[in-house]
Amino acid sequence: MAMPLRGNRDFRLLWLSGLFAVLGGQMSALALPLLVLKETGSAVQAGAVGTVSVGAVLVTMLPGGVMADRVERRRLMRLCDVGSLTVVTALTVAVWAGHAPMALVLLVAGAGAVIGSVYGPAVFGLMRAVVPAEQMGTATARLQARTQTARLVGPLVGGALFGIHPALPFAVEALGLLLSTVCVALVRTRSRARTKAGAVFSRRELLAGLTFLWAVPYLRTVLLVFGLGMNFAFGALTFTALTAFSEGGRSGIGGGFVISCVSAGALAGALIAPRISPERHSRFLVVATCWVCVASAGAMAWFSRPLVAGLMCALCMCLSTVASIGFLSKLLVVTPEDRVGRVQSAAGFLSSVVQPLGPLAGGALLSVFGARWAFTLVGGVLAVSALVVTFAPSARAEVSPHDAAHPGGPPGPGDPDVRVPGSGRTPAPGPGHTAAGADRAVPGS
């Protein structure tokens, strides 16, 4: 019988390492654009921080997965922490001296995104070696709860520190990265892929994770619909709510309430997940999340009240978080050891690639059709996604461990011909989530 997670020394160190890094990253996520706005007075340049970060993440996500499968993962995490510490310390010194060049700010934003693309897959690869398979769902939920708590607290603390002195959020982040490095260095477990076939960044290596996911119909369908499609539509829904209930920018109370409810719902889901074993009910949770999102869009269109929008968004995020934890924990168990990093990165890439377009689509619909019809049209997109995951044959039969290990092949000797619900692994993250699970904040996002 495996020891409880609270007695797993290496897991506790990984949890603490992520807490220090995520909390500091969330502070700088707010402080970086504020710093640019203070230095230049240009909202366009402040927005460029987020653009550089998101672009860097999308470009480096697949190569980051390859690195996580080629280098001993604990060592790779230490290198990432040291790299992050170096650039953040340089920015802290520049801000303290009274001037931070825009080029340095963009370098910090881009470097942080690139390092996060490598760090995230390495974390999950190492966690697979640290945590027994039967405890993976609980471990993933605890990581999610930690991250969501940091996302609630970090921006508030970062904003308060920035008000005292602009260098303070970055100084605290540097301290957090130093503590994170120490925690990772104390981890005893090692995790390295068994094989190193092929050139490091060959086309085959870069696409290995996507190929693995695409070869299994269940993974392909649920990830594309629940991950990519729902992320896009839910992004449009929440941005529409933020804009519509902020009275055209005259008041931030209604929109702020909606966004706070989204964060609170994600935290609630992460806290609930360990109690219900979400990996055993993954299909039900995915379907329920999709239809609740449809109902939420209808409620917002009909009632047009911030309270209703906030509560419905919180419910969507709560369900989505529980479902995502179930899928992610199962994926970590079924994915072959030598492909964990690439599969995680590929799932994150598919889930993230269109997510930045959601707010743009929501804003366009709101401008052309008004709030009620914008909510209705987004609800229609959500309904199509819900119908697919409810009735598509590939989404109704979960993949078995044999299917994941031998996609497209017939059952081998002793393998069951029937797919057992709850036995599969899929990364399908829901609204507001990405599958890579990188805990690092993307500055400006």
C-alpha positions as MATLAB code, in Angstrom:
seq = 'MAMPLRGNRDFRLLWLSGLFAVLGGQMSALALPLLVLKETGSAVQAGAVGTVSVGAVLVTMLPGGVMADRVERRRLMRLCDVGSLTVVTALTVAVWAGHAPMALVLLVAGAGAVIGSVYGPAVFGLMRAVVPAEQMGTATARLQARTQTARLVGPLVGGALFGIHPALPFAVEALGLLLSTVCVALVRTRSRARTKAGAVFSRRELLAGLTFLWAVPYLRTVLLVFGLGMNFAFGALTFTALTAFSEGGRSGIGGGFVISCVSAGALAGALIAPRISPERHSRFLVVATCWVCVASAGAMAWFSRPLVAGLMCALCMCLSTVASIGFLSKLLVVTPEDRVGRVQSAAGFLSSVVQPLGPLAGGALLSVFGARWAFTLVGGVLAVSALVVTFAPSARAEVSPHDAAHPGGPPGPGDPDVRVPGSGRTPAPGPGHTAAGADRAVPGS';
ca = [
       0.000    0.000    0.000;
       1.417    3.400   -1.008;
       2.123    5.931    1.711;
      -0.234    8.940    1.936;
       0.822   11.988   -0.086;
       1.419   13.952    3.108;
       4.188   11.460    3.886;
       5.704   11.648    0.388;
       8.725   13.903    0.929;
       9.489   14.481   -2.752;
       5.887   15.384   -3.567;
       5.834   17.904   -0.718;
       9.005   19.482   -2.090;
       7.520   19.666   -5.598;
       4.366   21.237   -4.181;
       6.349   23.866   -2.253;
       8.615   24.558   -5.217;
       5.608   25.286   -7.412;
       3.985   27.439   -4.731;
       7.011   29.732   -4.484;
       7.363   29.982   -8.269;
       3.666   30.449   -9.053;
       3.075   33.065   -6.361;
       6.004   35.137   -7.595;
       4.975   34.649  -11.217;
       1.458   35.889  -10.516;
       2.882   39.035   -8.912;
       4.965   39.830  -11.979;
       2.057   38.963  -14.295;
       0.352   42.088  -12.960;
       3.477   44.155  -12.282;
       5.084   43.843  -15.736;
       2.352   45.616  -17.749;
       1.944   48.145  -14.928;
       5.664   48.849  -15.094;
       5.544   49.441  -18.849;
       2.506   51.686  -18.457;
       4.302   53.674  -15.742;
       7.509   53.981  -17.763;
       6.007   54.765  -21.178;
       2.397   55.807  -20.613;
       1.494   53.634  -23.612;
      -1.251   51.037  -23.286;
      -0.121   49.535  -26.611;
       3.374   48.840  -25.284;
       1.898   47.466  -22.058;
      -0.221   45.086  -24.125;
       2.859   44.033  -26.074;
       4.115   42.260  -22.944;
       1.220   39.817  -23.059;
       1.517   39.401  -26.830;
       5.204   38.495  -26.611;
       4.532   36.055  -23.778;
       1.662   34.223  -25.461;
       3.525   34.084  -28.771;
       6.637   32.679  -27.100;
       4.578   30.016  -25.317;
       2.917   28.798  -28.510;
       6.210   28.705  -30.437;
       8.187   26.869  -27.754;
       5.558   24.543  -26.276;
       6.296   21.554  -28.526;
      10.110   21.904  -28.332;
       9.724   22.213  -24.559;
       8.072   18.808  -24.450;
      10.953   17.298  -26.431;
      13.460   18.747  -23.948;
      11.473   17.316  -21.023;
      11.762   13.857  -22.601;
      15.478   14.140  -23.397;
      17.011   15.653  -20.235;
      16.823   14.328  -16.681;
      13.737   16.199  -15.484;
      14.897   17.261  -12.026;
      18.048   18.760  -13.533;
      16.012   20.483  -16.231;
      13.725   22.063  -13.619;
      16.737   23.380  -11.713;
      18.145   24.925  -14.881;
      14.778   26.561  -15.582;
      14.618   28.016  -12.077;
      18.153   29.391  -12.346;
      17.381   30.921  -15.748;
      14.214   32.549  -14.430;
      16.051   33.810  -11.356;
      18.750   35.393  -13.533;
      16.411   37.413  -15.758;
      14.086   38.455  -12.917;
      17.052   39.593  -10.809;
      18.341   41.677  -13.733;
      14.933   43.339  -14.059;
      14.742   43.950  -10.300;
      18.090   45.739  -10.327;
      17.095   47.841  -13.359;
      13.785   48.898  -11.812;
      15.446   49.663   -8.491;
      17.994   51.817  -10.336;
      15.166   53.861  -11.779;
      14.908   52.730  -15.388;
      13.923   49.433  -17.009;
      14.426   49.450  -20.811;
      11.503   48.118  -22.815;
      13.848   45.598  -24.417;
      14.680   44.153  -20.983;
      11.002   43.954  -20.020;
      10.168   42.079  -23.220;
      13.183   39.829  -22.695;
      11.936   38.936  -19.216;
       8.411   38.282  -20.523;
       9.628   36.160  -23.429;
      12.223   34.268  -21.401;
       9.689   33.516  -18.689;
       7.286   32.089  -21.262;
       9.973   29.960  -22.921;
      11.246   28.629  -19.604;
       7.680   27.845  -18.527;
       7.162   25.819  -21.719;
      10.051   23.567  -20.692;
       9.379   23.556  -16.949;
       5.737   22.444  -17.145;
       6.275   19.128  -18.989;
       9.326   18.406  -16.830;
       7.227   18.799  -13.661;
       4.662   16.273  -14.820;
       7.348   13.860  -15.972;
       9.009   14.007  -12.554;
       5.689   13.801  -10.740;
       4.936   10.560  -12.553;
       8.078    9.110  -10.960;
       7.321   10.595   -7.539;
       3.598    9.782   -7.164;
       2.067    6.269   -7.399;
      -0.534    5.827  -10.146;
      -3.415    5.348   -7.709;
      -2.659    8.725   -6.064;
      -2.209   10.709   -9.272;
      -5.713   12.209   -9.209;
      -5.295   13.493   -5.650;
      -1.806   14.817   -6.402;
      -2.985   16.662   -9.522;
      -5.880   18.179   -7.594;
      -3.537   19.456   -4.896;
      -1.313   21.062   -7.496;
      -4.359   22.725   -9.052;
      -5.582   23.983   -5.677;
      -2.153   25.451   -4.992;
      -2.056   27.178   -8.372;
      -5.576   28.595   -8.124;
      -4.886   29.937   -4.643;
      -1.744   31.647   -5.916;
      -3.743   33.145   -8.791;
      -6.185   34.659   -6.328;
      -3.590   35.996   -3.893;
      -0.629   36.782   -6.171;
      -2.051   39.707   -8.183;
      -3.409   41.372   -5.023;
      -0.048   41.132   -3.247;
       1.812   42.135   -6.395;
      -0.369   45.197   -6.871;
       0.105   46.248   -3.250;
       3.891   45.816   -3.458;
       4.027   47.713   -6.750;
       2.265   50.618   -5.062;
       5.022   50.745   -2.426;
       7.866   50.458   -4.959;
       7.801   49.092   -8.542;
      10.818   46.832   -7.860;
       9.282   44.987   -4.920;
       7.079   42.472   -6.854;
      10.093   41.392   -8.898;
      12.333   41.170   -5.838;
       9.804   38.915   -4.112;
       9.515   36.800   -7.260;
      13.318   36.408   -7.326;
      13.231   35.243   -3.701;
      10.470   32.758   -4.573;
      12.506   31.384   -7.489;
      15.502   30.951   -5.208;
      13.404   28.981   -2.724;
      11.915   26.971   -5.607;
      15.411   26.063   -6.792;
      16.362   24.867   -3.309;
      13.223   22.704   -3.042;
      13.851   21.045   -6.415;
      17.497   20.434   -5.486;
      16.346   18.531   -2.379;
      14.133   16.146   -4.400;
      15.746   12.686   -4.394;
      13.797   11.071   -7.233;
      15.234   11.128  -10.751;
      13.182   10.871  -13.950;
      14.680   10.267  -17.369;
      13.218    8.829  -20.557;
      14.394    5.326  -21.443;
      15.223    6.016  -25.097;
      16.811    8.828  -27.087;
      16.059    7.835  -30.669;
      16.149   10.435  -33.432;
      17.463   13.983  -33.707;
      16.498   16.208  -30.780;
      14.332   18.698  -32.668;
      13.465   16.675  -35.753;
       9.979   16.923  -37.169;
       9.229   13.472  -35.808;
      10.249   14.445  -32.283;
       8.372   17.752  -32.329;
       5.180   16.109  -33.573;
       5.426   12.913  -31.508;
       2.977   14.140  -28.870;
       0.447   15.336  -31.442;
       0.793   12.049  -33.320;
       0.131   10.063  -30.158;
      -3.000   12.059  -29.350;
      -4.281   12.088  -32.918;
      -3.903    8.318  -33.355;
      -6.460    7.569  -30.624;
     -10.000    8.671  -31.658;
     -11.176    9.251  -28.086;
      -8.239   11.486  -27.218;
      -8.511   13.357  -30.494;
     -12.237   14.025  -30.246;
     -12.470   15.030  -26.612;
      -9.323   17.150  -26.690;
     -10.348   19.065  -29.808;
     -13.908   19.642  -28.605;
     -13.544   19.987  -24.839;
     -10.065   21.490  -24.881;
      -9.752   23.609  -27.997;
     -13.401   24.347  -28.834;
     -14.694   24.925  -25.316;
     -11.664   27.010  -24.335;
     -12.310   29.286  -27.292;
     -16.054   29.601  -26.658;
     -15.737   30.051  -22.899;
     -13.100   32.741  -23.448;
     -15.584   34.563  -25.670;
     -18.337   34.086  -23.080;
     -16.355   35.461  -20.127;
     -14.996   38.416  -22.116;
     -18.490   39.275  -23.288;
     -19.686   39.165  -19.675;
     -16.737   41.262  -18.500;
     -17.427   43.925  -21.113;
     -21.224   43.904  -20.968;
     -21.408   44.129  -17.183;
     -18.703   46.798  -16.931;
     -21.105   49.299  -18.542;
     -18.799   50.095  -21.412;
     -15.860   50.731  -19.108;
     -17.720   53.136  -16.812;
     -17.720   50.655  -13.926;
     -15.489   47.697  -13.144;
     -17.631   46.286  -10.358;
     -19.847   43.977  -12.435;
     -17.068   42.684  -14.686;
     -14.691   42.315  -11.753;
     -17.293   40.263   -9.902;
     -17.581   37.882  -12.876;
     -13.809   37.381  -13.120;
     -13.512   36.855   -9.362;
     -16.232   34.205   -9.575;
     -14.317   32.430  -12.351;
     -11.230   32.238  -10.124;
     -13.273   31.164   -7.108;
     -14.963   28.426   -9.148;
     -11.596   27.073  -10.307;
     -10.327   26.987   -6.725;
     -13.508   25.267   -5.509;
     -13.157   22.614   -8.204;
      -9.556   21.922   -7.245;
     -10.577   21.490   -3.602;
     -13.547   19.248   -4.420;
     -11.766   16.973   -6.896;
      -9.817   14.788   -4.407;
     -13.060   13.887   -2.649;
     -14.844   12.461   -5.699;
     -12.071   10.668   -7.671;
     -12.688   12.579  -10.945;
     -10.619   10.117  -13.015;
     -13.392    7.554  -12.450;
     -16.157    9.837  -13.740;
     -14.332   11.714  -16.486;
     -16.889   11.256  -19.276;
     -19.815   12.354  -17.094;
     -17.878   15.407  -15.905;
     -16.939   16.440  -19.447;
     -20.523   16.162  -20.680;
     -21.909   17.933  -17.597;
     -19.438   20.798  -17.990;
     -20.357   21.325  -21.630;
     -24.106   21.450  -20.974;
     -23.729   23.692  -17.919;
     -21.774   26.119  -20.116;
     -24.662   26.087  -22.597;
     -27.124   26.795  -19.788;
     -24.876   29.576  -18.496;
     -24.861   31.347  -21.856;
     -28.659   31.125  -21.968;
     -28.997   32.465  -18.423;
     -26.738   35.430  -19.205;
     -28.710   36.220  -22.351;
     -32.042   36.021  -20.550;
     -31.328   37.674  -17.194;
     -28.454   40.089  -18.012;
     -27.367   40.446  -14.391;
     -23.749   40.339  -13.092;
     -24.829   38.164  -10.154;
     -26.291   35.513  -12.465;
     -23.302   35.648  -14.808;
     -20.818   35.358  -11.962;
     -22.522   32.409  -10.313;
     -22.950   30.523  -13.588;
     -19.314   31.128  -14.592;
     -18.200   29.908  -11.170;
     -20.219   26.705  -11.627;
     -18.737   26.174  -15.108;
     -15.198   26.627  -13.848;
     -15.780   24.375  -10.854;
     -17.024   21.505  -13.030;
     -14.382   22.141  -15.677;
     -11.576   22.065  -13.130;
     -12.748   18.748  -11.684;
     -13.085   17.245  -15.175;
      -9.673   18.549  -16.251;
      -8.001   17.111  -13.158;
      -9.516   13.721  -13.930;
      -8.269   13.731  -17.514;
      -4.828   15.056  -16.689;
      -4.230   12.571  -13.877;
      -5.247    9.684  -16.142;
      -3.037   10.944  -18.967;
       0.001   10.926  -16.693;
      -0.522    7.254  -15.896;
      -1.223    5.935  -19.402;
       1.278    7.949  -21.449;
       4.482    5.956  -22.072;
       7.375    7.153  -19.918;
       9.469    8.306  -22.872;
       6.652   10.515  -24.229;
       5.219   12.226  -21.127;
       6.757   15.610  -21.897;
       5.824   15.654  -25.567;
       2.252   14.468  -24.979;
       1.690   17.050  -22.246;
       3.081   19.826  -24.436;
       1.010   18.723  -27.418;
      -2.171   18.687  -25.344;
      -1.375   22.139  -24.010;
      -0.657   23.424  -27.501;
      -3.965   22.177  -28.894;
      -5.856   23.628  -25.939;
      -4.131   27.007  -26.105;
      -3.669   27.733  -29.769;
      -7.049   29.431  -30.321;
      -7.716   30.556  -26.751;
      -6.437   34.132  -27.339;
      -9.006   34.491  -30.134;
     -11.948   33.911  -27.770;
     -12.010   37.431  -26.292;
     -11.608   38.895  -29.782;
     -14.620   36.922  -31.022;
     -16.667   37.891  -27.964;
     -15.860   41.555  -28.424;
     -16.790   41.412  -32.128;
     -20.136   39.732  -31.411;
     -20.906   42.233  -28.667;
     -20.132   45.183  -30.939;
     -22.224   43.902  -33.845;
     -25.194   42.199  -32.170;
     -25.373   43.512  -28.606;
     -25.089   41.588  -25.338;
     -28.165   39.354  -25.571;
     -27.446   38.043  -29.061;
     -23.722   37.742  -28.323;
     -24.476   35.440  -25.389;
     -26.965   33.515  -27.530;
     -24.544   32.981  -30.412;
     -21.739   31.876  -28.108;
     -24.226   29.525  -26.477;
     -24.883   28.024  -29.894;
     -21.188   27.243  -30.347;
     -21.112   25.705  -26.872;
     -24.184   23.621  -27.702;
     -22.496   22.153  -30.792;
     -19.520   21.152  -28.651;
     -21.829   19.623  -26.045;
     -23.663   17.584  -28.681;
     -20.404   16.199  -30.053;
     -19.032   15.030  -26.684;
     -22.446   13.613  -25.772;
     -23.233   11.620  -28.906;
     -20.047   11.124  -30.954;
     -19.097    7.404  -30.795;
     -15.418    8.218  -30.286;
     -16.233   10.440  -27.310;
     -18.603    7.940  -25.712;
     -16.103    5.060  -25.470;
     -13.069    5.906  -23.373;
      -9.650    4.684  -24.420;
      -8.076    1.753  -22.597;
      -4.438    1.625  -21.517;
      -3.730   -0.782  -24.383;
      -5.240    1.675  -26.882;
      -2.948    4.412  -25.584;
       0.119    2.199  -25.765;
      -0.765    0.778  -29.214;
      -2.991    3.337  -30.974;
      -4.876    1.894  -33.869;
      -3.695   -1.661  -33.247;
      -5.802   -4.734  -32.437;
      -5.963   -6.069  -28.890;
      -3.022   -8.253  -27.977;
      -3.027  -11.530  -26.045;
      -4.952  -11.106  -22.853;
      -6.168   -7.598  -23.754;
      -9.899   -7.029  -23.362;
     -11.877   -6.254  -26.446;
     -14.176   -3.936  -24.513;
     -13.085   -0.465  -23.524;
     -13.674    0.122  -19.868;
     -15.050    3.557  -18.961;
     -12.712    5.347  -16.603;
      -9.625    3.409  -17.633;
      -8.409    5.800  -20.300;
      -6.225    8.885  -20.273;
      -6.948   12.083  -22.060;
      -5.694   15.591  -21.531;
      -8.938   17.289  -22.501;
      -8.809   20.455  -20.419;
     -12.031   22.389  -20.225;
     -12.935   26.051  -20.262;
     -10.247   28.253  -18.826;
      -7.621   25.516  -18.692;
      -4.647   24.326  -20.659;
      -3.433   20.809  -20.606;
       0.227   21.418  -20.260;
      -0.362   22.336  -16.723;
       2.529   24.745  -16.596;
       2.274   26.449  -13.265;
       4.335   29.432  -14.296;
       2.396   32.610  -14.902;
       2.616   34.175  -18.332;
       3.393   37.827  -17.715;
       0.717   40.077  -19.004;
      -1.719   37.312  -19.748;
];
